[in-house]
């Protein structure tokens, strides 16, 4: 079977990977030659945190997200399976209890247990939550790896979408608003810092009623700080957001005050009104979209479901038929 995929963000690359695994001849169309800052996927933290996301996300996110770490590892992507640490400053301790009530699979840690996991946070918090079953990856490395592997498997990457020949998988992210009118953008700002004065092995979430922060460690002393969540598709980086992110990082550990500010990024996450992803079938096109803040977490499951729907005719729960 022939298939074309529109868009080479995380959704498109995962769909192409699942189609190739089922023996399809795949062409991917994207004006950009490589993964880069033009796509929302570039700016992601790379947290594979289905349980922590369950604090606010609905059950499908928690369920389907549990496939992600194994899937990425099967593709040859390096996945760090160190869990997620959740902390709160003294005055926000109640946030930790509220979070614990809503999130499954956590273990409560006292200050010593926290220091054993993350020595550089010793003495800074007297309690924390650890969600051991979670993982993280470097999104930019993961995108580049999938793309290179697809190319090695014979997938062609083309800038101009040719005429449809077989099924089309539309994975254009927010650009698909032209045919998915209830898709909206949810702005996310992030910062990248470099510090040799602090080491973390796992993502750390700092709970705060107004300025929640997460820090995701990457190689070479890099730390991704994320992320704002604003109902807007405006892509300007605001002073307020950057101040909030950097202040929260400084509150997590003062060493971040001396860190090098490497990058400030922004993009708008593609989301439907219920913030759940959707497969939408319109004739010979299957739209894979609405990944919101869960692109790396949910694209593997969505891609599997989209490929099954196309090749076996199964109708997954998240499939919508659009005859309009
Ligand atoms: C700050 C921030 C932090 C995040 N952190 C995480 C996280 O920790 N974990 C997680 O799972 N998710 C996270 N996300 C969410 C994740 O980044 C998104 O859900 C995901 O990137 C959406 O992927 P996509 O492939 O749908 O869209 P995109 O990545 O935007 O890809 C769409 C692609 O379509 C292409 N395109 C556009 N128009 C056309 C056209 N006409 N024809 C062909 N191609 C076209 C574009 O060039 C682009 O390459 C985060 C997002 C942000 C902004």
Short mmCIF file of C-alpha atoms and ligand atoms in Angstrom, two decimals:
data_model
loop_
_atom_site.label_atom_id
_atom_site.label_comp_id
_atom_site.label_asym_id
_atom_site.label_seq_id
_atom_site.Cartn_x
_atom_site.Cartn_y
_atom_site.Cartn_z
CA UNK A 1 0.00 0.00 0.00
CA UNK A 2 1.12 3.55 -0.73
CA UNK A 3 0.65 6.30 1.84
CA UNK A 4 1.64 9.92 2.08
CA UNK A 5 2.20 11.71 5.35
CA UNK A 6 1.84 15.50 5.56
CA UNK A 7 4.08 16.95 8.27
CA UNK A 8 7.30 15.67 9.78
CA UNK A 9 6.76 16.66 13.41
CA UNK A 10 6.52 13.99 16.07
CA UNK A 11 3.05 12.93 14.87
CA UNK A 12 4.08 12.54 11.22
CA UNK A 13 7.34 10.74 11.98
CA UNK A 14 5.63 8.29 14.35
CA UNK A 15 2.86 7.60 11.82
CA UNK A 16 5.43 7.04 9.04
CA UNK A 17 7.34 4.67 11.35
CA UNK A 18 4.22 2.59 12.07
CA UNK A 19 3.27 2.50 8.36
CA UNK A 20 6.74 1.36 7.30
CA UNK A 21 6.62 -1.36 9.97
CA UNK A 22 3.45 -2.64 8.24
CA UNK A 23 5.12 -2.72 4.83
CA UNK A 24 3.71 0.51 3.35
CA UNK A 25 5.58 2.62 0.80
CA UNK A 26 5.60 6.03 2.47
CA UNK A 27 6.36 9.55 1.25
CA UNK A 28 6.57 12.36 3.82
CA UNK A 29 5.85 15.95 2.77
CA UNK A 30 7.14 18.88 4.77
CA UNK A 31 8.57 22.17 3.50
CA UNK A 32 11.32 22.00 6.14
CA UNK A 33 14.11 19.59 5.27
CA UNK A 34 14.89 18.49 8.85
CA UNK A 35 13.25 18.69 12.31
CA UNK A 36 13.80 22.23 13.59
CA UNK A 37 12.36 25.32 15.28
CA UNK A 38 9.55 25.61 12.70
CA UNK A 39 7.67 22.72 14.40
CA UNK A 40 6.09 22.57 17.83
CA UNK A 41 7.87 19.26 18.48
CA UNK A 42 11.24 21.03 18.58
CA UNK A 43 10.34 22.87 21.77
CA UNK A 44 9.05 19.94 23.81
CA UNK A 45 10.52 18.91 27.13
CA UNK A 46 10.47 15.24 26.19
CA UNK A 47 8.79 14.10 29.39
CA UNK A 48 7.07 10.73 29.08
CA UNK A 49 5.00 11.26 32.21
CA UNK A 50 1.55 9.70 31.85
CA UNK A 51 0.83 9.58 35.59
CA UNK A 52 1.89 13.14 36.40
CA UNK A 53 -0.05 14.39 33.38
CA UNK A 54 -3.07 12.62 34.91
CA UNK A 55 -3.18 15.46 37.42
CA UNK A 56 -5.08 17.45 34.81
CA UNK A 57 -5.44 15.18 31.79
CA UNK A 58 -8.17 12.64 31.19
CA UNK A 59 -7.84 8.87 31.38
CA UNK A 60 -6.87 8.20 27.71
CA UNK A 61 -3.70 10.24 28.24
CA UNK A 62 -2.72 8.16 31.27
CA UNK A 63 -3.58 4.85 29.57
CA UNK A 64 -2.13 5.43 26.10
CA UNK A 65 0.87 7.32 27.44
CA UNK A 66 2.09 4.18 29.19
CA UNK A 67 3.07 2.74 25.78
CA UNK A 68 5.41 5.60 24.97
CA UNK A 69 8.69 4.77 26.73
CA UNK A 70 8.79 1.20 25.35
CA UNK A 71 7.88 2.40 21.86
CA UNK A 72 10.64 4.99 21.73
CA UNK A 73 13.16 2.50 23.05
CA UNK A 74 12.12 -0.05 20.40
CA UNK A 75 12.92 2.56 17.75
CA UNK A 76 16.45 2.88 19.12
CA UNK A 77 15.94 6.21 20.90
CA UNK A 78 17.72 6.64 24.23
CA UNK A 79 15.08 6.79 26.96
CA UNK A 80 16.04 7.64 30.55
CA UNK A 81 13.84 5.62 32.88
CA UNK A 82 14.52 7.45 36.13
CA UNK A 83 10.99 8.55 36.98
CA UNK A 84 9.76 12.03 37.83
CA UNK A 85 10.37 13.93 41.05
CA UNK A 86 7.71 16.33 42.33
CA UNK A 87 8.47 18.98 44.96
CA UNK A 88 6.88 22.12 46.40
CA UNK A 89 8.28 25.06 48.32
CA UNK A 90 7.38 25.24 52.03
CA UNK A 91 4.48 27.64 51.60
CA UNK A 92 3.01 25.48 48.81
CA UNK A 93 3.14 22.16 50.65
CA UNK A 94 -0.60 21.67 50.24
CA UNK A 95 0.01 21.53 46.49
CA UNK A 96 2.00 18.35 47.03
CA UNK A 97 -0.92 16.70 48.87
CA UNK A 98 -3.36 17.81 46.19
CA UNK A 99 -1.07 16.45 43.47
CA UNK A 100 -0.66 13.14 45.37
CA UNK A 101 -4.44 12.69 45.56
CA UNK A 102 -4.76 13.02 41.79
CA UNK A 103 -1.71 11.10 40.56
CA UNK A 104 -1.36 7.31 40.65
CA UNK A 105 1.84 5.30 41.16
CA UNK A 106 3.70 7.82 43.28
CA UNK A 107 5.84 7.09 46.29
CA UNK A 108 6.29 9.64 49.09
CA UNK A 109 9.88 10.54 49.94
CA UNK A 110 11.31 12.29 52.97
CA UNK A 111 14.29 14.64 52.69
CA UNK A 112 16.87 11.83 53.01
CA UNK A 113 15.24 9.66 50.35
CA UNK A 114 15.03 12.68 48.06
CA UNK A 115 18.73 13.45 48.64
CA UNK A 116 19.60 9.82 47.81
CA UNK A 117 17.87 10.19 44.42
CA UNK A 118 19.02 13.70 43.59
CA UNK A 119 22.03 14.63 45.78
CA UNK A 120 22.08 18.21 44.49
CA UNK A 121 18.61 18.81 45.96
CA UNK A 122 19.75 17.65 49.44
CA UNK A 123 18.52 19.96 52.19
CA UNK A 124 16.28 21.97 49.87
CA UNK A 125 13.02 20.06 50.36
CA UNK A 126 11.95 17.88 53.28
CA UNK A 127 9.49 15.87 51.26
CA UNK A 128 8.73 14.97 47.67
CA UNK A 129 6.87 12.53 45.43
CA UNK A 130 8.63 10.11 43.12
CA UNK A 131 6.79 8.58 40.18
CA UNK A 132 9.26 5.83 39.31
CA UNK A 133 7.43 4.44 36.27
CA UNK A 134 7.98 7.59 34.19
CA UNK A 135 10.74 8.43 31.72
CA UNK A 136 12.17 11.18 29.52
CA UNK A 137 14.03 11.58 26.25
CA UNK A 138 15.74 14.31 24.24
CA UNK A 139 13.05 15.32 21.74
CA UNK A 140 15.42 16.83 19.15
CA UNK A 141 17.59 13.72 19.13
CA UNK A 142 14.49 11.53 18.95
CA UNK A 143 13.08 13.41 15.95
CA UNK A 144 16.41 13.30 14.11
CA UNK A 145 16.75 9.59 14.85
CA UNK A 146 13.28 8.72 13.52
CA UNK A 147 13.83 10.79 10.40
CA UNK A 148 17.22 9.23 9.62
CA UNK A 149 15.89 5.74 10.21
CA UNK A 150 12.88 6.32 7.95
CA UNK A 151 15.18 7.59 5.21
CA UNK A 152 17.39 4.52 5.61
CA UNK A 153 14.22 2.39 5.29
CA UNK A 154 13.43 3.95 1.90
CA UNK A 155 10.97 6.67 2.91
CA UNK A 156 11.25 9.75 0.71
CA UNK A 157 11.04 13.22 2.24
CA UNK A 158 9.69 15.82 -0.18
CA UNK A 159 9.01 19.56 0.19
CA UNK A 160 5.95 19.84 -2.07
CA UNK A 161 2.90 17.65 -1.48
CA UNK A 162 2.24 15.69 -4.66
CA UNK A 163 -1.15 14.46 -5.78
CA UNK A 164 -2.81 11.96 -3.42
CA UNK A 165 -2.05 8.37 -4.38
CA UNK A 166 -3.50 6.07 -1.75
CA UNK A 167 -4.18 7.16 1.79
CA UNK A 168 -3.11 10.50 3.24
CA UNK A 169 -2.18 10.98 6.89
CA UNK A 170 -2.48 14.66 7.76
CA UNK A 171 -0.07 15.40 10.63
CA UNK A 172 0.39 19.12 10.02
CA UNK A 173 -0.16 20.13 13.65
CA UNK A 174 -1.73 23.58 14.01
CA UNK A 175 -1.53 24.18 10.23
CA UNK A 176 -4.40 21.69 9.84
CA UNK A 177 -6.81 24.30 11.23
CA UNK A 178 -7.80 24.88 7.60
CA UNK A 179 -9.73 21.58 7.70
CA UNK A 180 -10.11 20.96 11.46
CA UNK A 181 -11.84 24.17 12.56
CA UNK A 182 -12.01 23.39 16.29
CA UNK A 183 -8.25 22.95 16.55
CA UNK A 184 -6.69 25.77 18.62
CA UNK A 185 -3.22 26.84 19.72
CA UNK A 186 -2.08 26.75 23.36
CA UNK A 187 1.07 28.79 23.71
CA UNK A 188 4.02 27.26 25.50
CA UNK A 189 7.25 29.10 26.34
CA UNK A 190 10.43 27.36 27.45
CA UNK A 191 14.01 28.22 28.28
CA UNK A 192 17.21 26.24 27.93
CA UNK A 193 19.94 26.77 30.53
CA UNK A 194 23.44 25.34 30.87
CA UNK A 195 24.99 24.82 34.27
CA UNK A 196 27.90 22.72 35.48
CA UNK A 197 27.01 23.51 39.11
CA UNK A 198 23.97 21.30 39.37
CA UNK A 199 23.26 17.76 38.21
CA UNK A 200 19.82 16.17 37.96
CA UNK A 201 19.05 12.68 36.70
CA UNK A 202 15.32 13.04 36.13
CA UNK A 203 12.67 15.68 35.41
CA UNK A 204 11.73 17.67 38.49
CA UNK A 205 8.34 19.34 38.77
CA UNK A 206 8.06 22.30 41.11
CA UNK A 207 4.42 22.75 42.07
CA UNK A 208 3.13 26.27 42.45
CA UNK A 209 -0.46 27.53 42.34
CA UNK A 210 0.36 30.08 39.62
CA UNK A 211 3.80 29.33 38.16
CA UNK A 212 4.35 25.58 38.00
CA UNK A 213 7.73 24.66 36.54
CA UNK A 214 9.42 21.55 35.31
CA UNK A 215 13.11 21.07 34.64
CA UNK A 216 14.22 18.32 32.28
CA UNK A 217 17.95 17.46 32.30
CA UNK A 218 19.69 16.88 28.97
CA UNK A 219 23.25 16.00 28.02
CA UNK A 220 26.15 18.48 28.32
CA UNK A 221 24.83 20.30 31.38
CA UNK A 222 21.69 21.50 29.58
CA UNK A 223 18.36 21.90 31.34
CA UNK A 224 15.05 22.54 29.63
CA UNK A 225 12.70 24.70 31.70
CA UNK A 226 9.03 24.51 30.83
CA UNK A 227 6.50 25.61 30.26
CA UNK A 228 3.83 28.24 30.16
CA UNK A 229 0.34 27.26 29.08
CA UNK A 230 -1.56 30.20 27.64
CA UNK A 231 -4.75 30.20 25.56
CA UNK A 232 -3.21 31.87 22.54
CA UNK A 233 -1.40 31.02 19.35
CA UNK A 234 0.69 34.17 19.55
CA UNK A 235 4.32 33.12 19.25
CA UNK A 236 6.00 36.07 20.99
CA UNK A 237 8.12 35.28 24.02
CA UNK A 238 6.81 37.54 26.79
CA UNK A 239 8.99 39.10 29.48
CA UNK A 240 6.52 37.99 32.15
CA UNK A 241 6.67 34.33 31.10
CA UNK A 242 10.45 34.27 30.95
CA UNK A 243 10.69 36.00 34.35
CA UNK A 244 8.34 33.42 35.84
CA UNK A 245 10.20 30.45 34.38
CA UNK A 246 13.61 31.73 35.47
CA UNK A 247 12.42 32.77 38.94
CA UNK A 248 10.86 29.35 39.52
CA UNK A 249 14.09 27.66 38.42
CA UNK A 250 16.05 29.86 40.82
CA UNK A 251 13.64 28.90 43.61
CA UNK A 252 14.21 25.23 42.80
CA UNK A 253 17.97 25.68 43.10
CA UNK A 254 20.02 28.92 43.31
CA UNK A 255 22.67 27.41 41.02
CA UNK A 256 20.29 28.17 38.15
CA UNK A 257 20.89 31.86 38.92
CA UNK A 258 24.44 31.46 37.65
CA UNK A 259 23.50 29.31 34.66
CA UNK A 260 24.03 30.34 31.04
CA UNK A 261 20.79 31.28 29.28
CA UNK A 262 21.14 29.30 26.06
CA UNK A 263 17.75 29.62 24.42
CA UNK A 264 14.22 30.91 24.88
CA UNK A 265 11.63 29.17 22.76
CA UNK A 266 7.93 29.33 22.10
CA UNK A 267 5.29 27.57 20.06
CA UNK A 268 1.58 26.90 20.09
CA UNK A 269 0.51 23.36 20.90
CA UNK A 270 -2.25 21.99 18.65
CA UNK A 271 -5.25 21.15 20.84
CA UNK A 272 -8.95 20.32 20.50
CA UNK A 273 -11.46 21.78 22.98
CA UNK A 274 -11.23 18.74 25.31
CA UNK A 275 -7.40 18.71 25.10
CA UNK A 276 -7.54 15.08 23.94
CA UNK A 277 -5.91 13.92 20.70
CA UNK A 278 -8.09 12.80 17.81
CA UNK A 279 -7.94 10.67 14.71
CA UNK A 280 -10.38 12.17 12.22
CA UNK A 281 -11.25 10.35 9.01
CA UNK A 282 -12.34 12.50 6.05
CA UNK A 283 -12.60 10.28 2.96
CA UNK A 284 -9.12 8.97 2.15
CA UNK A 285 -7.45 11.23 4.71
CA UNK A 286 -6.81 10.39 8.36
CA UNK A 287 -5.93 13.40 10.50
CA UNK A 288 -3.70 12.73 13.49
CA UNK A 289 -3.85 15.84 15.63
CA UNK A 290 -4.63 17.57 18.91
CA UNK A 291 -1.56 16.23 20.72
CA UNK A 292 -1.61 19.29 23.00
CA UNK A 293 1.14 18.92 25.64
CA UNK A 294 1.50 15.19 24.95
CA UNK A 295 3.16 14.88 21.54
CA UNK A 296 6.00 12.55 22.54
CA UNK A 297 3.81 10.83 25.09
CA UNK A 298 0.87 10.03 22.81
CA UNK A 299 2.12 10.06 19.20
CA UNK A 300 3.28 6.41 19.42
CA UNK A 301 -0.19 5.18 20.44
CA UNK A 302 -1.96 7.51 17.98
CA UNK A 303 0.32 6.35 15.18
CA UNK A 304 -0.36 2.71 15.97
CA UNK A 305 -4.10 3.35 15.98
CA UNK A 306 -3.98 5.38 12.75
CA UNK A 307 -2.02 2.64 10.96
CA UNK A 308 -4.36 -0.08 12.26
CA UNK A 309 -7.40 1.93 11.23
CA UNK A 310 -6.01 2.39 7.71
CA UNK A 311 -4.80 -1.16 7.14
CA UNK A 312 -7.18 -3.35 9.17
CA UNK A 313 -10.23 -1.13 9.27
CA UNK A 314 -10.31 -1.09 13.09
CA UNK A 315 -12.09 1.91 14.57
CA UNK A 316 -10.23 3.11 17.65
CA UNK A 317 -11.99 4.98 20.43
CA UNK A 318 -10.36 8.27 19.49
CA UNK A 319 -11.48 8.01 15.82
CA UNK A 320 -13.98 10.60 14.58
CA UNK A 321 -15.69 10.29 11.19
CA UNK A 322 -16.14 13.63 9.45
CA UNK A 323 -18.42 13.54 6.41
CA UNK A 324 -18.63 17.32 6.14
C1 LIG B 1 7.14 24.36 25.47
C2 LIG B 1 6.53 23.01 25.14
C3 LIG B 1 6.87 21.90 25.91
C4 LIG B 1 6.32 20.64 25.60
N1 LIG B 1 6.70 19.55 26.34
C5 LIG B 1 6.25 18.31 26.01
C6 LIG B 1 6.67 17.15 26.73
O1 LIG B 1 7.48 17.25 27.67
N2 LIG B 1 6.19 15.93 26.37
C7 LIG B 1 5.32 15.79 25.33
O2 LIG B 1 4.90 14.65 25.05
N3 LIG B 1 4.88 16.87 24.62
C8 LIG B 1 5.32 18.13 24.95
N4 LIG B 1 4.91 19.22 24.24
C9 LIG B 1 3.87 19.06 23.22
C10 LIG B 1 4.42 18.63 21.87
O3 LIG B 1 5.51 19.44 21.52
C11 LIG B 1 3.30 18.72 20.81
O4 LIG B 1 2.19 17.96 21.23
C12 LIG B 1 3.78 18.16 19.48
O5 LIG B 1 4.96 18.80 19.08
C13 LIG B 1 2.76 18.28 18.37
O6 LIG B 1 3.34 17.60 17.27
P1 LIG B 1 2.77 17.66 15.80
O7 LIG B 1 3.59 16.70 15.02
O8 LIG B 1 1.29 17.49 15.83
O9 LIG B 1 3.04 19.16 15.32
P2 LIG B 1 4.41 19.86 14.82
O10 LIG B 1 5.56 19.42 15.63
O11 LIG B 1 4.12 21.33 14.78
O12 LIG B 1 4.62 19.32 13.37
C14 LIG B 1 3.84 19.73 12.29
C15 LIG B 1 4.68 19.67 11.03
O13 LIG B 1 3.82 19.92 9.91
C16 LIG B 1 4.55 20.69 8.97
N5 LIG B 1 3.58 21.36 8.08
C17 LIG B 1 2.86 22.50 8.31
N6 LIG B 1 2.10 22.77 7.22
C18 LIG B 1 2.33 21.79 6.31
C19 LIG B 1 1.83 21.50 5.00
N7 LIG B 1 0.91 22.30 4.42
N8 LIG B 1 2.26 20.38 4.36
C20 LIG B 1 3.18 19.56 4.94
N9 LIG B 1 3.69 19.79 6.18
C21 LIG B 1 3.27 20.89 6.85
C22 LIG B 1 5.38 21.64 9.82
O14 LIG B 1 6.51 22.11 9.06
C23 LIG B 1 5.79 20.72 10.98
O15 LIG B 1 7.03 20.09 10.71
C24 LIG B 1 5.41 20.49 24.51
C25 LIG B 1 5.10 21.62 23.73
C26 LIG B 1 5.65 22.87 24.03
C27 LIG B 1 5.34 24.06 23.16
#
